[in-house]
PDB file of C-alpha atoms in Angstrom:
ATOM      1  CA  MET V   1     132.708 120.243  -0.252  1.00 67.00           C
ATOM      2  CA  ARG V   2     135.131 117.398   0.324  1.00 66.00           C
ATOM      3  CA  ARG V   3     138.301 117.478   2.396  1.00 62.00           C
ATOM      4  CA  PRO V   4     140.702 114.697   1.394  1.00 55.00           C
ATOM      5  CA  ALA V   5     142.250 112.675   4.186  1.00 47.00           C
ATOM      6  CA  GLY V   6     145.896 111.772   4.079  1.00 44.00           C
ATOM      7  CA  GLY V   7     148.343 112.910   1.451  1.00 47.00           C
ATOM      8  CA  ARG V   8     146.440 112.542  -1.809  1.00 50.00           C
ATOM      9  CA  GLY V   9     143.266 113.979  -3.173  1.00 52.00           C
ATOM     10  CA  ASP V  10     142.425 111.189  -5.635  1.00 65.00           C
ATOM     11  CA  LEU V  11     141.577 113.793  -8.269  1.00 82.00           C
ATOM     12  CA  PRO V  12     141.607 112.857 -11.968  1.00 86.00           C
ATOM     13  CA  ALA V  13     142.202 116.554 -12.765  1.00 95.00           C
ATOM     14  CA  SER V  14     141.452 119.919 -11.155  1.00 97.00           C
ATOM     15  CA  VAL V  15     141.396 123.701 -11.306  1.00 98.00           C
ATOM     16  CA  ALA V  16     143.167 124.895  -8.176  1.00 98.00           C
ATOM     17  CA  THR V  17     144.518 127.775  -6.151  1.00 98.00           C
ATOM     18  CA  ILE V  18     147.049 127.902  -3.316  1.00 98.00           C
ATOM     19  CA  GLY V  19     147.291 130.219  -0.334  1.00 96.00           C
ATOM     20  CA  THR V  20     146.765 130.863   3.350  1.00 96.00           C
ATOM     21  CA  PHE V  21     143.410 132.605   2.751  1.00 97.00           C
ATOM     22  CA  ASP V  22     143.258 134.014   6.282  1.00 97.00           C
ATOM     23  CA  GLY V  23     139.963 135.866   6.529  1.00 97.00           C
ATOM     24  CA  VAL V  24     138.835 134.793   3.042  1.00 98.00           C
ATOM     25  CA  HIS V  25     138.669 138.506   2.188  1.00 98.00           C
ATOM     26  CA  VAL V  26     137.594 140.209  -1.045  1.00 98.00           C
ATOM     27  CA  GLY V  27     141.008 139.661  -2.623  1.00 98.00           C
ATOM     28  CA  HIS V  28     140.833 135.950  -1.874  1.00 98.00           C
ATOM     29  CA  ARG V  29     137.284 135.819  -3.204  1.00 98.00           C
ATOM     30  CA  ARG V  30     138.349 137.307  -6.521  1.00 98.00           C
ATOM     31  CA  ILE V  31     140.830 134.430  -6.908  1.00 98.00           C
ATOM     32  CA  ILE V  32     138.264 131.828  -5.841  1.00 99.00           C
ATOM     33  CA  GLU V  33     135.651 133.240  -8.222  1.00 98.00           C
ATOM     34  CA  ARG V  34     138.120 132.776 -11.069  1.00 99.00           C
ATOM     35  CA  VAL V  35     138.821 129.182  -9.982  1.00 99.00           C
ATOM     36  CA  LEU V  36     135.092 128.448  -9.938  1.00 99.00           C
ATOM     37  CA  SER V  37     134.586 130.059 -13.343  1.00 99.00           C
ATOM     38  CA  VAL V  38     137.375 128.087 -15.057  1.00 99.00           C
ATOM     39  CA  ALA V  39     136.343 124.864 -13.310  1.00 98.00           C
ATOM     40  CA  ALA V  40     132.791 125.290 -14.597  1.00 98.00           C
ATOM     41  CA  GLU V  41     134.025 126.002 -18.140  1.00 98.00           C
ATOM     42  CA  ARG V  42     136.204 122.891 -18.176  1.00 98.00           C
ATOM     43  CA  GLY V  43     133.917 120.608 -16.220  1.00 98.00           C
ATOM     44  CA  LEU V  44     136.584 119.984 -13.566  1.00 97.00           C
ATOM     45  CA  PRO V  45     136.468 120.061  -9.754  1.00 97.00           C
ATOM     46  CA  SER V  46     137.549 123.293  -8.043  1.00 98.00           C
ATOM     47  CA  VAL V  47     140.199 122.949  -5.345  1.00 97.00           C
ATOM     48  CA  VAL V  48     141.841 125.170  -2.755  1.00 97.00           C
ATOM     49  CA  LEU V  49     145.195 124.115  -1.287  1.00 97.00           C
ATOM     50  CA  SER V  50     146.187 125.563   2.072  1.00 97.00           C
ATOM     51  CA  PHE V  51     148.236 124.463   5.088  1.00 96.00           C
ATOM     52  CA  GLU V  52     147.875 123.825   8.832  1.00 94.00           C
ATOM     53  CA  PRO V  53     149.532 125.449  10.643  1.00 93.00           C
ATOM     54  CA  THR V  54     150.008 128.364   8.278  1.00 93.00           C
ATOM     55  CA  PRO V  55     153.591 128.812   7.036  1.00 94.00           C
ATOM     56  CA  ARG V  56     153.876 132.063   8.982  1.00 92.00           C
ATOM     57  CA  GLU V  57     152.744 130.326  12.178  1.00 91.00           C
ATOM     58  CA  TYR V  58     155.258 127.553  11.578  1.00 92.00           C
ATOM     59  CA  PHE V  59     158.200 129.906  11.108  1.00 92.00           C
ATOM     60  CA  THR V  60     157.340 132.501  13.776  1.00 88.00           C
ATOM     61  CA  ARG V  61     156.398 129.848  16.347  1.00 75.00           C
ATOM     62  CA  GLY V  62     155.644 131.737  19.569  1.00 73.00           C
ATOM     63  CA  THR V  63     154.591 135.083  18.097  1.00 79.00           C
ATOM     64  CA  PRO V  64     152.520 134.539  14.942  1.00 83.00           C
ATOM     65  CA  PRO V  65     150.031 137.219  13.873  1.00 88.00           C
ATOM     66  CA  ALA V  66     146.506 136.719  15.145  1.00 92.00           C
ATOM     67  CA  ARG V  67     144.375 134.596  12.832  1.00 94.00           C
ATOM     68  CA  LEU V  68     141.304 136.179  11.304  1.00 96.00           C
ATOM     69  CA  THR V  69     139.698 132.773  10.702  1.00 95.00           C
ATOM     70  CA  ARG V  70     140.191 129.412  12.358  1.00 92.00           C
ATOM     71  CA  PHE V  71     140.362 126.248  10.255  1.00 93.00           C
ATOM     72  CA  ARG V  72     136.662 125.441  10.661  1.00 92.00           C
ATOM     73  CA  GLU V  73     135.610 128.995   9.777  1.00 94.00           C
ATOM     74  CA  LYS V  74     137.779 128.896   6.666  1.00 95.00           C
ATOM     75  CA  PHE V  75     136.330 125.526   5.632  1.00 95.00           C
ATOM     76  CA  GLU V  76     132.776 126.838   6.041  1.00 94.00           C
ATOM     77  CA  ARG V  77     133.494 129.917   3.924  1.00 96.00           C
ATOM     78  CA  PHE V  78     134.998 127.813   1.142  1.00 97.00           C
ATOM     79  CA  GLU V  79     131.932 125.584   1.251  1.00 96.00           C
ATOM     80  CA  GLN V  80     129.597 128.600   1.063  1.00 96.00           C
ATOM     81  CA  LEU V  81     131.507 129.922  -1.950  1.00 97.00           C
ATOM     82  CA  GLY V  82     130.949 126.638  -3.782  1.00 97.00           C
ATOM     83  CA  LEU V  83     134.406 125.047  -3.885  1.00 97.00           C
ATOM     84  CA  ASP V  84     134.451 121.280  -4.399  1.00 96.00           C
ATOM     85  CA  TRP V  85     137.603 120.304  -2.504  1.00 96.00           C
ATOM     86  CA  PHE V  86     139.686 121.733   0.339  1.00 95.00           C
ATOM     87  CA  PHE V  87     143.094 120.086   0.548  1.00 94.00           C
ATOM     88  CA  CYS V  88     145.030 121.038   3.698  1.00 94.00           C
ATOM     89  CA  PRO V  89     148.202 119.037   4.403  1.00 95.00           C
ATOM     90  CA  PRO V  90     150.278 119.727   7.526  1.00 96.00           C
ATOM     91  CA  PHE V  91     152.973 122.359   7.160  1.00 96.00           C
ATOM     92  CA  ASP V  92     155.968 120.723   8.821  1.00 96.00           C
ATOM     93  CA  ALA V  93     159.748 120.571   8.396  1.00 96.00           C
ATOM     94  CA  ASP V  94     159.397 118.327   5.357  1.00 97.00           C
ATOM     95  CA  MET V  95     156.974 120.721   3.666  1.00 97.00           C
ATOM     96  CA  ALA V  96     159.054 123.768   4.613  1.00 96.00           C
ATOM     97  CA  ASN V  97     162.149 122.319   2.941  1.00 97.00           C
ATOM     98  CA  LEU V  98     160.611 121.416  -0.419  1.00 97.00           C
ATOM     99  CA  GLU V  99     162.383 123.010  -3.356  1.00 98.00           C
ATOM    100  CA  PRO V 100     160.126 124.592  -6.020  1.00 98.00           C
ATOM    101  CA  ALA V 101     160.289 121.564  -8.336  1.00 97.00           C
ATOM    102  CA  GLU V 102     159.544 119.187  -5.442  1.00 98.00           C
ATOM    103  CA  PHE V 103     156.610 121.328  -4.295  1.00 98.00           C
ATOM    104  CA  ILE V 104     155.128 121.379  -7.777  1.00 98.00           C
ATOM    105  CA  GLY V 105     155.652 117.670  -8.333  1.00 97.00           C
ATOM    106  CA  ARG V 106     154.332 116.465  -4.996  1.00 95.00           C
ATOM    107  CA  LEU V 107     151.394 118.817  -4.505  1.00 96.00           C
ATOM    108  CA  LEU V 108     150.270 120.136  -7.865  1.00 96.00           C
ATOM    109  CA  ILE V 109     150.995 117.112 -10.046  1.00 95.00           C
ATOM    110  CA  ASP V 110     150.843 113.999  -7.845  1.00 94.00           C
ATOM    111  CA  THR V 111     148.159 115.189  -5.418  1.00 93.00           C
ATOM    112  CA  LEU V 112     145.905 117.644  -7.259  1.00 94.00           C
ATOM    113  CA  ASN V 113     146.603 116.660 -10.872  1.00 95.00           C
ATOM    114  CA  VAL V 114     146.155 120.345 -11.660  1.00 98.00           C
ATOM    115  CA  ARG V 115     145.134 121.452 -15.151  1.00 98.00           C
ATOM    116  CA  HIS V 116     144.793 125.162 -14.414  1.00 99.00           C
ATOM    117  CA  LEU V 117     146.274 127.043 -11.455  1.00 99.00           C
ATOM    118  CA  VAL V 118     145.086 130.465 -10.264  1.00 99.00           C
ATOM    119  CA  VAL V 119     147.307 132.481  -7.890  1.00 98.00           C
ATOM    120  CA  GLY V 120     147.549 136.013  -6.563  1.00 96.00           C
ATOM    121  CA  ASP V 121     149.982 138.582  -7.931  1.00 94.00           C
ATOM    122  CA  ASP V 122     152.242 138.274  -4.870  1.00 91.00           C
ATOM    123  CA  PHE V 123     152.367 134.472  -4.778  1.00 96.00           C
ATOM    124  CA  VAL V 124     155.610 132.720  -3.793  1.00 97.00           C
ATOM    125  CA  PHE V 125     156.157 129.189  -2.522  1.00 97.00           C
ATOM    126  CA  ALA V 126     158.613 126.461  -1.493  1.00 97.00           C
ATOM    127  CA  ARG V 127     161.800 126.656   0.568  1.00 96.00           C
ATOM    128  CA  ASN V 128     162.894 130.204   1.442  1.00 95.00           C
ATOM    129  CA  ARG V 129     160.000 131.476  -0.708  1.00 95.00           C
ATOM    130  CA  ALA V 130     162.164 130.688  -3.737  1.00 96.00           C
ATOM    131  CA  GLY V 131     159.316 129.516  -5.962  1.00 97.00           C
ATOM    132  CA  THR V 132     157.813 132.129  -8.274  1.00 97.00           C
ATOM    133  CA  VAL V 133     155.235 132.264 -11.029  1.00 97.00           C
ATOM    134  CA  LYS V 134     158.092 131.751 -13.508  1.00 97.00           C
ATOM    135  CA  HIS V 135     158.702 128.322 -11.943  1.00 97.00           C
ATOM    136  CA  LEU V 136     154.995 127.545 -12.300  1.00 98.00           C
ATOM    137  CA  HIS V 137     154.865 128.572 -15.957  1.00 98.00           C
ATOM    138  CA  ALA V 138     157.950 126.495 -16.756  1.00 98.00           C
ATOM    139  CA  ALA V 139     156.547 123.442 -14.972  1.00 98.00           C
ATOM    140  CA  GLY V 140     153.166 123.943 -16.589  1.00 98.00           C
ATOM    141  CA  ALA V 141     154.694 123.926 -20.063  1.00 98.00           C
ATOM    142  CA  GLU V 142     156.307 120.568 -19.276  1.00 97.00           C
ATOM    143  CA  GLN V 143     153.481 118.974 -17.293  1.00 96.00           C
ATOM    144  CA  GLY V 144     150.473 120.257 -19.207  1.00 96.00           C
ATOM    145  CA  PHE V 145     148.867 122.816 -16.889  1.00 98.00           C
ATOM    146  CA  SER V 146     148.253 126.527 -17.336  1.00 98.00           C
ATOM    147  CA  VAL V 147     148.887 129.292 -14.802  1.00 98.00           C
ATOM    148  CA  GLU V 148     146.936 132.498 -14.262  1.00 98.00           C
ATOM    149  CA  GLN V 149     147.646 135.423 -11.935  1.00 98.00           C
ATOM    150  CA  VAL V 150     144.832 137.511 -10.491  1.00 98.00           C
ATOM    151  CA  HIS V 151     145.506 141.122  -9.533  1.00 97.00           C
ATOM    152  CA  SER V 152     145.036 142.266  -5.955  1.00 96.00           C
ATOM    153  CA  VAL V 153     141.912 144.157  -4.957  1.00 97.00           C
ATOM    154  CA  VAL V 154     142.507 147.790  -3.979  1.00 96.00           C
ATOM    155  CA  GLU V 155     140.105 149.613  -1.657  1.00 93.00           C
ATOM    156  CA  GLN V 156     140.507 153.323  -0.930  1.00 89.00           C
ATOM    157  CA  GLY V 157     144.021 153.253  -2.362  1.00 92.00           C
ATOM    158  CA  VAL V 158     145.204 150.328  -0.209  1.00 93.00           C
ATOM    159  CA  ARG V 159     145.805 146.747  -1.321  1.00 96.00           C
ATOM    160  CA  VAL V 160     143.421 144.394   0.485  1.00 98.00           C
ATOM    161  CA  SER V 161     145.364 141.964   2.673  1.00 97.00           C
ATOM    162  CA  SER V 162     144.967 140.020   5.896  1.00 97.00           C
ATOM    163  CA  THR V 163     147.546 142.352   7.457  1.00 96.00           C
ATOM    164  CA  GLU V 164     145.487 145.420   6.551  1.00 98.00           C
ATOM    165  CA  ILE V 165     142.379 143.806   8.048  1.00 98.00           C
ATOM    166  CA  ARG V 166     144.234 143.034  11.291  1.00 97.00           C
ATOM    167  CA  ARG V 167     145.282 146.669  11.411  1.00 97.00           C
ATOM    168  CA  ALA V 168     141.681 147.833  11.011  1.00 98.00           C
ATOM    169  CA  LEU V 169     140.500 145.447  13.742  1.00 98.00           C
ATOM    170  CA  ALA V 170     143.272 146.575  16.094  1.00 96.00           C
ATOM    171  CA  ASP V 171     142.149 150.171  15.506  1.00 97.00           C
ATOM    172  CA  GLY V 172     138.546 149.216  16.282  1.00 97.00           C
ATOM    173  CA  ASP V 173     137.484 150.214  12.761  1.00 98.00           C
ATOM    174  CA  MET V 174     134.902 147.489  12.181  1.00 98.00           C
ATOM    175  CA  GLY V 175     133.471 149.274   9.151  1.00 96.00           C
ATOM    176  CA  ARG V 176     136.782 149.226   7.308  1.00 97.00           C
ATOM    177  CA  ALA V 177     137.460 145.626   8.337  1.00 98.00           C
ATOM    178  CA  GLY V 178     134.056 144.637   6.963  1.00 97.00           C
ATOM    179  CA  LEU V 179     134.731 146.493   3.705  1.00 97.00           C
ATOM    180  CA  LEU V 180     137.984 144.594   3.167  1.00 98.00           C
ATOM    181  CA  LEU V 181     136.476 141.264   4.183  1.00 98.00           C
ATOM    182  CA  GLY V 182     133.344 141.706   2.097  1.00 97.00           C
ATOM    183  CA  GLU V 183     131.198 141.045   5.175  1.00 96.00           C
ATOM    184  CA  PRO V 184     131.247 141.937   8.892  1.00 97.00           C
ATOM    185  CA  TYR V 185     134.119 140.422  10.832  1.00 98.00           C
ATOM    186  CA  SER V 186     132.783 137.430  12.752  1.00 97.00           C
ATOM    187  CA  ILE V 187     133.839 134.704  15.155  1.00 96.00           C
ATOM    188  CA  THR V 188     132.086 131.363  15.248  1.00 94.00           C
ATOM    189  CA  GLY V 189     132.073 128.739  17.953  1.00 92.00           C
ATOM    190  CA  ARG V 190     130.094 126.498  20.224  1.00 93.00           C
ATOM    191  CA  VAL V 191     128.325 127.975  23.260  1.00 93.00           C
ATOM    192  CA  VAL V 192     129.888 126.563  26.428  1.00 91.00           C
ATOM    193  CA  ASP V 193     128.940 126.590  30.084  1.00 83.00           C
ATOM    194  CA  GLY V 194     130.363 129.521  32.050  1.00 74.00           C
ATOM    195  CA  ARG V 195     130.453 130.929  35.568  1.00 69.00           C
ATOM    196  CA  LYS V 196     126.982 132.459  35.064  1.00 66.00           C
ATOM    197  CA  LEU V 197     128.154 135.708  36.652  1.00 65.00           C
ATOM    198  CA  GLY V 198     126.488 137.672  33.858  1.00 64.00           C
ATOM    199  CA  LYS V 199     123.142 136.126  34.732  1.00 64.00           C
ATOM    200  CA  VAL V 200     123.609 137.104  38.381  1.00 62.00           C
ATOM    201  CA  LEU V 201     124.322 140.678  37.276  1.00 68.00           C
ATOM    202  CA  GLY V 202     121.254 140.749  35.029  1.00 73.00           C
ATOM    203  CA  PHE V 203     123.112 140.163  31.768  1.00 84.00           C
ATOM    204  CA  PRO V 204     123.076 136.440  30.912  1.00 86.00           C
ATOM    205  CA  THR V 205     125.678 135.613  28.291  1.00 90.00           C
ATOM    206  CA  ALA V 206     126.428 132.971  25.714  1.00 92.00           C
ATOM    207  CA  ASN V 207     130.098 132.111  26.184  1.00 92.00           C
ATOM    208  CA  VAL V 208     132.265 130.963  23.281  1.00 92.00           C
ATOM    209  CA  ASN V 209     135.806 129.650  23.722  1.00 85.00           C
ATOM    210  CA  LEU V 210     138.148 131.271  21.221  1.00 84.00           C
ATOM    211  CA  HIS V 211     140.414 128.261  20.577  1.00 75.00           C
ATOM    212  CA  ARG V 212     143.159 130.441  19.162  1.00 66.00           C
ATOM    213  CA  ARG V 213     146.570 131.513  20.374  1.00 63.00           C
ATOM    214  CA  GLU V 214     145.820 135.174  19.855  1.00 80.00           C
ATOM    215  CA  CYS V 215     142.639 137.012  18.902  1.00 89.00           C
ATOM    216  CA  PRO V 216     142.747 139.990  16.508  1.00 94.00           C
ATOM    217  CA  ILE V 217     140.192 141.984  18.518  1.00 95.00           C
ATOM    218  CA  ALA V 218     139.498 142.826  22.149  1.00 94.00           C
ATOM    219  CA  GLY V 219     137.022 145.051  23.945  1.00 96.00           C
ATOM    220  CA  ILE V 220     133.278 145.641  24.049  1.00 97.00           C
ATOM    221  CA  PHE V 221     131.262 145.525  20.821  1.00 98.00           C
ATOM    222  CA  ALA V 222     127.806 145.921  19.338  1.00 99.00           C
ATOM    223  CA  VAL V 223     127.117 142.574  17.653  1.00 99.00           C
ATOM    224  CA  ARG V 224     124.648 140.490  15.703  1.00 98.00           C
ATOM    225  CA  VAL V 225     124.314 136.759  16.295  1.00 98.00           C
ATOM    226  CA  ARG V 226     123.530 134.111  13.684  1.00 96.00           C
ATOM    227  CA  GLY V 227     122.735 130.470  14.245  1.00 92.00           C
ATOM    228  CA  VAL V 228     119.898 130.825  16.748  1.00 89.00           C
ATOM    229  CA  GLY V 229     116.812 130.460  14.586  1.00 83.00           C
ATOM    230  CA  GLU V 230     116.459 132.095  11.191  1.00 85.00           C
ATOM    231  CA  GLU V 231     117.002 135.743  12.110  1.00 87.00           C
ATOM    232  CA  ARG V 232     120.055 137.665  13.251  1.00 93.00           C
ATOM    233  CA  LEU V 233     119.788 138.713  16.878  1.00 97.00           C
ATOM    234  CA  ASP V 234     121.154 141.975  18.276  1.00 98.00           C
ATOM    235  CA  GLY V 235     123.418 142.011  21.292  1.00 98.00           C
ATOM    236  CA  VAL V 236     126.488 143.337  23.057  1.00 98.00           C
ATOM    237  CA  ALA V 237     129.677 141.316  23.443  1.00 97.00           C
ATOM    238  CA  SER V 238     132.848 141.348  25.464  1.00 95.00           C
ATOM    239  CA  ILE V 239     135.995 139.713  24.195  1.00 94.00           C
ATOM    240  CA  GLY V 240     138.942 139.596  26.561  1.00 89.00           C
ATOM    241  CA  THR V 241     140.185 138.247  29.875  1.00 83.00           C
ATOM    242  CA  ARG V 242     137.551 139.812  32.214  1.00 75.00           C
ATOM    243  CA  PRO V 243     140.020 141.615  34.527  1.00 68.00           C
ATOM    244  CA  THR V 244     137.327 142.723  36.996  1.00 66.00           C
ATOM    245  CA  VAL V 245     136.677 139.095  37.980  1.00 66.00           C
ATOM    246  CA  GLU V 246     140.323 137.980  37.716  1.00 61.00           C
ATOM    247  CA  GLY V 247     139.907 136.167  34.419  1.00 62.00           C
ATOM    248  CA  VAL V 248     142.942 134.679  32.684  1.00 65.00           C
ATOM    249  CA  GLU V 249     142.030 133.056  29.362  1.00 78.00           C
ATOM    250  CA  PRO V 250     140.422 135.246  26.669  1.00 84.00           C
ATOM    251  CA  ILE V 251     136.782 134.390  26.032  1.00 88.00           C
ATOM    252  CA  LEU V 252     133.905 135.768  23.975  1.00 94.00           C
ATOM    253  CA  GLU V 253     130.793 136.582  26.030  1.00 94.00           C
ATOM    254  CA  VAL V 254     127.629 137.653  24.218  1.00 96.00           C
ATOM    255  CA  HIS V 255     124.520 139.125  25.810  1.00 96.00           C
ATOM    256  CA  ILE V 256     121.654 138.773  23.323  1.00 96.00           C
ATOM    257  CA  PHE V 257     118.961 141.410  23.765  1.00 96.00           C
ATOM    258  CA  ASP V 258     115.427 140.337  24.700  1.00 94.00           C
ATOM    259  CA  PHE V 259     116.382 136.675  24.585  1.00 92.00           C
ATOM    260  CA  ASP V 260     115.707 133.922  27.111  1.00 87.00           C
ATOM    261  CA  ARG V 261     116.613 130.507  25.741  1.00 88.00           C
ATOM    262  CA  ASP V 262     119.086 127.800  26.645  1.00 88.00           C
ATOM    263  CA  ILE V 263     121.531 127.528  23.725  1.00 90.00           C
ATOM    264  CA  TYR V 264     124.367 125.627  25.393  1.00 91.00           C
ATOM    265  CA  GLY V 265     126.085 123.395  22.861  1.00 92.00           C
ATOM    266  CA  GLU V 266     124.761 125.299  19.850  1.00 93.00           C
ATOM    267  CA  TYR V 267     127.110 126.674  17.212  1.00 94.00           C
ATOM    268  CA  ILE V 268     126.753 130.433  16.685  1.00 96.00           C
ATOM    269  CA  SER V 269     128.381 133.130  14.589  1.00 96.00           C
ATOM    270  CA  VAL V 270     128.951 136.547  16.168  1.00 98.00           C
ATOM    271  CA  GLU V 271     129.246 139.515  13.781  1.00 98.00           C
ATOM    272  CA  PHE V 272     131.079 142.554  15.174  1.00 98.00           C
ATOM    273  CA  VAL V 273     129.271 145.678  13.996  1.00 98.00           C
ATOM    274  CA  GLY V 274     130.952 148.401  16.039  1.00 98.00           C
ATOM    275  CA  LYS V 275     133.449 148.790  18.860  1.00 98.00           C
ATOM    276  CA  LEU V 276     132.133 150.561  21.953  1.00 98.00           C
ATOM    277  CA  ARG V 277     135.218 150.697  24.167  1.00 97.00           C
ATOM    278  CA  ASP V 278     138.293 148.844  25.366  1.00 95.00           C
ATOM    279  CA  GLU V 279     138.123 146.265  28.127  1.00 91.00           C
ATOM    280  CA  GLU V 280     138.885 147.695  31.566  1.00 90.00           C
ATOM    281  CA  LYS V 281     139.048 146.661  35.201  1.00 85.00           C
ATOM    282  CA  PHE V 282     136.328 148.071  37.469  1.00 87.00           C
ATOM    283  CA  PRO V 283     136.670 148.574  41.231  1.00 85.00           C
ATOM    284  CA  SER V 284     133.505 146.611  42.026  1.00 86.00           C
ATOM    285  CA  LEU V 285     130.793 144.440  40.496  1.00 86.00           C
ATOM    286  CA  GLU V 286     128.363 147.302  41.051  1.00 89.00           C
ATOM    287  CA  SER V 287     130.387 149.667  38.876  1.00 90.00           C
ATOM    288  CA  LEU V 288     130.794 146.906  36.289  1.00 89.00           C
ATOM    289  CA  THR V 289     127.024 146.364  36.193  1.00 90.00           C
ATOM    290  CA  GLU V 290     126.432 150.089  35.765  1.00 93.00           C
ATOM    291  CA  GLN V 291     128.805 150.149  32.801  1.00 93.00           C
ATOM    292  CA  MET V 292     127.141 147.077  31.303  1.00 93.00           C
ATOM    293  CA  HIS V 293     123.833 148.960  31.190  1.00 94.00           C
ATOM    294  CA  ILE V 294     125.582 151.839  29.417  1.00 97.00           C
ATOM    295  CA  ASP V 295     127.220 149.435  26.962  1.00 97.00           C
ATOM    296  CA  ALA V 296     123.907 147.748  26.189  1.00 97.00           C
ATOM    297  CA  ASN V 297     122.237 151.090  25.452  1.00 97.00           C
ATOM    298  CA  ASN V 298     125.158 152.195  23.282  1.00 98.00           C
ATOM    299  CA  ALA V 299     125.097 148.895  21.405  1.00 98.00           C
ATOM    300  CA  ARG V 300     121.387 149.249  20.673  1.00 98.00           C
ATOM    301  CA  GLU V 301     122.030 152.711  19.259  1.00 98.00           C
ATOM    302  CA  VAL V 302     124.896 151.523  17.044  1.00 97.00           C
ATOM    303  CA  LEU V 303     122.846 148.598  15.765  1.00 97.00           C
ATOM    304  CA  SER V 304     119.826 150.788  15.042  1.00 96.00           C
ATOM    305  CA  LEU V 305     122.004 152.881  12.726  1.00 93.00           C
ATOM    306  CA  SER V 306     123.469 149.892  10.876  1.00 86.00           C
ATOM    307  CA  ASN V 307     120.248 148.256   9.647  1.00 70.00           C
TER     308      ASN V 307
END
């Protein structure tokens, strides 16, 4: 998959979609599958248009909702799904103030040279969210592109959305989050050097910096790790600030069961299978270590039931 640099994609024509695509959940995948299908029928490249930061992050500034997927994770998912291009211009004051006609002209016509556009049934765009599908149809009739809306996916009577997934994660309901995502919720990142306190306590960990302003989950989890060899590896993970040892910045720490290898610098993906408990502060390292043994045993049990 290609990611155009600068302001133009250099595309002779395209089949495209637009959105934030946070989480790349089953609703997003239905849209992307339609893009891929039409692109294949017409022999055109498939394109997704998104923005960095997201519009909601830009407008809420200090208190945006926690992201489900970072930019790199989103890019990798698009690549796995088979999209040809990922166009991601900066969302700034100029972009925020585009009127619907300007948005269509600059992005859809001049940049993507769109021939067919696929959007969700709740799609709005441009300044003050004034752009609607009616604007797209009118522009398409003039500029020679067609527009298609894809209905939302409904699971257990609820429309699948990034907000609903955040709610499930906040409740510790990893099963429901995975159902809405179409796969277990995961966080990917590079293993970094840490304080090695876990190793001293008998639980060596692979530490992953979160690189996000706010994380949608916190606590202790049963996990599976990808990226270390061909197989998924079972483990237990903590995600939080480590209050017992006076931690400040949130970090993901993963203890992989029956594993003794140096993986510093490697890029891993951690799948969250089940939540064991919330993070808490212990009175001593001894009591923390005792709880870590309990967590490890509980994680093994959860993982044995999820195979």
